[in-house]
Amino acid sequence: MRIGIDFDNTIICYDDVFCQLAKSAKLVPEDYVGTKRELREIVQASSEGDIAWQRLQGKAYGECLDMAQIFPGVKDFIAACHAHGNVELFIVSHKTELGHFDEKKISLRDAARKWLRQQGFFDTTAAHMPESNLYFESTRDQKIKRIRSLNCTHFIDDLTEVLDSPKFPTDVQGLLFQPDGDKQQVFTNWIDIKNAIFKH
């Protein structure tokens, strides 16, 4: 098996980061609690709209990336891939080099790579995923093209726009991960993804 995984909102969870940044920017009250998806709707409906959201993204994906958490179950999934044997893992992310409205010009790709290193993804004693299996693509189409070129058997993503794209290869099994989604239609946790792939 050759399993590809998206990065943003699939491996890494930004809910707390976006909430803290939105509170600091006075976009939501101090007692606000909600997911990144819910927060986006609130911010985009504000007077600054999408510009305010893009500023938050620039900070969350760059300067403040260290505040983000790994989704529960991801490391167990990687351990299961290693235990199963004959499984090669890839991370394929649609990520620009720089964030919107980021005066500090922090490389989003370098920040993501550093975070993955800190989480032990490239530690050969654990994840057995070489850093060369990490790919950043500038557009969604390029991301899909990469998935095809890697001959993935499975791809895990949080976006229907990727998995349902007419360009997405038909011989790749797409698994849609959305923690706040309808459990009847999507995977809401990594345990279910692991069980679906390895038929536990």
Short mmCIF file of C-alpha atoms in Angstrom, two decimals:
data_model
loop_
_atom_site.label_atom_id
_atom_site.label_comp_id
_atom_site.label_asym_id
_atom_site.label_seq_id
_atom_site.Cartn_x
_atom_site.Cartn_y
_atom_site.Cartn_z
CA MET A 1 0.00 0.00 0.00
CA ARG A 2 1.04 3.57 -0.68
CA ILE A 3 -0.90 5.92 1.58
CA GLY A 4 -0.94 9.67 1.02
CA ILE A 5 -2.05 12.09 3.72
CA ASP A 6 -2.94 15.77 3.54
CA PHE A 7 -1.32 18.04 6.15
CA ASP A 8 -3.50 21.01 7.12
CA ASN A 9 -6.60 20.05 9.12
CA THR A 10 -5.87 16.36 8.55
CA ILE A 11 -2.66 15.70 10.46
CA ILE A 12 -2.48 19.04 12.24
CA CYS A 13 -5.36 20.66 14.16
CA TYR A 14 -5.53 24.46 14.26
CA ASP A 15 -8.75 24.93 16.26
CA ASP A 16 -7.07 26.34 19.40
CA VAL A 17 -4.58 28.43 17.42
CA PHE A 18 -7.26 30.19 15.38
CA CYS A 19 -9.41 30.78 18.47
CA GLN A 20 -6.53 32.40 20.34
CA LEU A 21 -5.53 34.55 17.38
CA ALA A 22 -9.14 35.64 16.73
CA LYS A 23 -9.54 36.62 20.39
CA SER A 24 -6.28 38.59 20.31
CA ALA A 25 -7.53 40.43 17.22
CA LYS A 26 -10.89 41.14 18.97
CA LEU A 27 -12.75 39.28 16.22
CA VAL A 28 -14.61 37.12 18.75
CA PRO A 29 -15.30 37.52 22.48
CA GLU A 30 -12.87 36.12 25.05
CA ASP A 31 -15.28 33.35 26.04
CA TYR A 32 -15.73 32.08 22.48
CA VAL A 33 -15.38 28.33 21.96
CA GLY A 34 -15.64 26.64 18.56
CA THR A 35 -13.93 24.81 15.72
CA LYS A 36 -11.82 26.43 13.02
CA ARG A 37 -14.63 25.83 10.53
CA GLU A 38 -17.18 27.62 12.74
CA LEU A 39 -14.77 30.45 13.45
CA ARG A 40 -14.13 31.00 9.74
CA GLU A 41 -17.84 31.60 9.14
CA ILE A 42 -17.94 34.19 11.92
CA VAL A 43 -14.81 36.03 10.81
CA GLN A 44 -15.75 36.04 7.12
CA ALA A 45 -19.12 37.54 8.06
CA SER A 46 -17.40 40.41 9.93
CA SER A 47 -16.71 43.87 8.50
CA GLU A 48 -13.20 42.88 7.36
CA GLY A 49 -14.49 39.58 5.99
CA ASP A 50 -12.10 37.36 4.08
CA ILE A 51 -9.15 39.74 4.55
CA ALA A 52 -9.33 39.21 8.31
CA TRP A 53 -9.48 35.45 7.81
CA GLN A 54 -6.47 35.47 5.50
CA ARG A 55 -4.49 37.43 8.11
CA LEU A 56 -5.35 34.79 10.71
CA GLN A 57 -4.29 32.04 8.30
CA GLY A 58 -0.96 33.74 7.66
CA LYS A 59 -0.17 33.78 11.37
CA ALA A 60 -1.58 30.35 12.22
CA TYR A 61 0.22 28.54 9.40
CA GLY A 62 3.51 30.38 9.93
CA GLU A 63 4.52 32.34 13.01
CA CYS A 64 2.17 30.50 15.40
CA LEU A 65 2.31 26.99 13.93
CA ASP A 66 4.08 25.65 17.04
CA MET A 67 0.84 26.23 18.96
CA ALA A 68 -1.06 23.72 16.80
CA GLN A 69 -1.74 20.15 17.92
CA ILE A 70 -1.55 16.82 16.17
CA PHE A 71 -4.94 15.15 15.76
CA PRO A 72 -5.50 12.29 18.22
CA GLY A 73 -4.88 8.93 16.61
CA VAL A 74 -2.46 10.06 13.89
CA LYS A 75 0.57 8.55 15.59
CA ASP A 76 -1.32 5.31 16.28
CA PHE A 77 -2.22 5.18 12.59
CA ILE A 78 1.42 5.59 11.58
CA ALA A 79 2.41 2.87 14.06
CA ALA A 80 -0.22 0.59 12.50
CA CYS A 81 1.24 1.27 9.04
CA HIS A 82 4.67 0.28 10.32
CA ALA A 83 3.34 -2.82 12.08
CA HIS A 84 1.40 -3.89 8.99
CA GLY A 85 4.53 -3.83 6.85
CA ASN A 86 4.80 -3.05 3.15
CA VAL A 87 3.14 0.35 3.65
CA GLU A 88 4.78 3.51 2.32
CA LEU A 89 3.56 6.85 3.65
CA PHE A 90 3.55 10.24 1.90
CA ILE A 91 2.40 13.69 2.95
CA VAL A 92 1.12 15.83 0.07
CA SER A 93 0.04 19.35 0.97
CA HIS A 94 -1.37 22.25 -1.02
CA LYS A 95 0.66 25.00 0.64
CA THR A 96 2.08 28.24 -0.72
CA GLU A 97 5.58 29.35 0.27
CA LEU A 98 4.38 32.51 2.07
CA GLY A 99 1.21 33.42 3.94
CA HIS A 100 -1.19 36.22 3.07
CA PHE A 101 -0.52 39.59 4.73
CA ASP A 102 2.47 38.21 6.64
CA GLU A 103 4.87 41.11 7.15
CA LYS A 104 7.49 38.72 8.57
CA LYS A 105 7.57 36.66 5.35
CA ILE A 106 7.80 33.36 7.22
CA SER A 107 8.01 30.29 4.99
CA LEU A 108 4.87 28.25 5.59
CA ARG A 109 6.56 25.20 4.14
CA ASP A 110 9.58 25.49 6.43
CA ALA A 111 7.27 25.97 9.43
CA ALA A 112 5.29 22.84 8.51
CA ARG A 113 8.47 20.81 7.95
CA LYS A 114 9.85 21.93 11.33
CA TRP A 115 6.57 21.00 13.07
CA LEU A 116 6.60 17.54 11.50
CA ARG A 117 10.19 17.02 12.62
CA GLN A 118 9.26 18.04 16.15
CA GLN A 119 6.40 15.52 16.11
CA GLY A 120 8.84 12.75 15.15
CA PHE A 121 7.46 12.06 11.68
CA PHE A 122 10.91 11.60 10.20
CA ASP A 123 12.40 9.74 13.16
CA THR A 124 13.40 6.45 11.56
CA THR A 125 13.03 4.64 14.89
CA ALA A 126 9.32 5.45 14.94
CA ALA A 127 7.45 6.64 11.85
CA HIS A 128 9.80 5.28 9.19
CA MET A 129 8.79 8.05 6.82
CA PRO A 130 11.71 9.69 5.02
CA GLU A 131 11.53 13.46 4.75
CA SER A 132 11.79 13.06 0.98
CA ASN A 133 8.21 11.69 1.10
CA LEU A 134 6.93 15.15 2.07
CA TYR A 135 5.61 17.23 -0.85
CA PHE A 136 4.31 20.79 -0.94
CA GLU A 137 2.38 21.90 -4.03
CA SER A 138 1.41 25.43 -5.03
CA THR A 139 -2.05 24.59 -6.43
CA ARG A 140 -4.75 22.01 -5.83
CA ASP A 141 -4.32 20.64 -9.36
CA GLN A 142 -0.59 20.16 -8.75
CA LYS A 143 -1.41 18.36 -5.50
CA ILE A 144 -3.72 15.95 -7.32
CA LYS A 145 -1.10 15.44 -10.01
CA ARG A 146 1.42 14.54 -7.31
CA ILE A 147 -0.98 12.02 -5.75
CA ARG A 148 -1.31 10.38 -9.15
CA SER A 149 2.45 10.36 -9.81
CA LEU A 150 3.13 8.71 -6.43
CA ASN A 151 0.76 5.86 -7.33
CA CYS A 152 -1.05 6.18 -4.02
CA THR A 153 -3.54 3.44 -3.21
CA HIS A 154 -5.26 5.63 -0.56
CA PHE A 155 -5.41 9.36 0.13
CA ILE A 156 -6.72 10.98 3.32
CA ASP A 157 -7.89 14.60 3.11
CA ASP A 158 -10.31 16.99 4.81
CA LEU A 159 -11.48 18.60 1.57
CA THR A 160 -14.20 17.24 -0.70
CA GLU A 161 -12.80 19.62 -3.34
CA VAL A 162 -9.76 17.35 -3.58
CA LEU A 163 -11.33 13.92 -3.29
CA ASP A 164 -14.33 14.75 -5.49
CA SER A 165 -12.35 16.56 -8.16
CA PRO A 166 -12.82 15.09 -11.65
CA LYS A 167 -9.01 15.11 -11.85
CA PHE A 168 -8.59 12.94 -8.74
CA PRO A 169 -7.39 9.48 -9.88
CA THR A 170 -10.20 6.93 -9.89
CA ASP A 171 -7.92 4.10 -8.76
CA VAL A 172 -7.08 5.86 -5.47
CA GLN A 173 -9.36 5.26 -2.49
CA GLY A 174 -10.19 8.66 -1.00
CA LEU A 175 -10.96 8.92 2.71
CA LEU A 176 -12.62 12.16 3.83
CA PHE A 177 -11.63 13.25 7.34
CA GLN A 178 -13.78 15.88 9.08
CA PRO A 179 -13.88 15.70 12.91
CA ASP A 180 -17.03 17.84 13.09
CA GLY A 181 -18.75 16.13 10.15
CA ASP A 182 -21.57 13.62 9.87
CA LYS A 183 -20.18 10.28 11.02
CA GLN A 184 -22.43 8.50 8.50
CA GLN A 185 -20.77 10.29 5.59
CA VAL A 186 -17.18 11.05 6.64
CA PHE A 187 -14.44 9.80 8.95
CA THR A 188 -14.53 11.83 12.15
CA ASN A 189 -11.51 10.22 13.83
CA TRP A 190 -8.28 8.46 12.96
CA ILE A 191 -9.25 5.21 14.68
CA ASP A 192 -11.99 4.66 12.12
CA ILE A 193 -9.57 5.48 9.30
CA LYS A 194 -7.08 2.94 10.60
CA ASN A 195 -9.80 0.30 10.91
CA ALA A 196 -11.13 1.02 7.41
CA ILE A 197 -7.74 0.65 5.77
CA PHE A 198 -6.52 -2.33 7.74
CA LYS A 199 -9.97 -3.94 8.12
CA HIS A 200 -9.80 -4.27 11.88
#
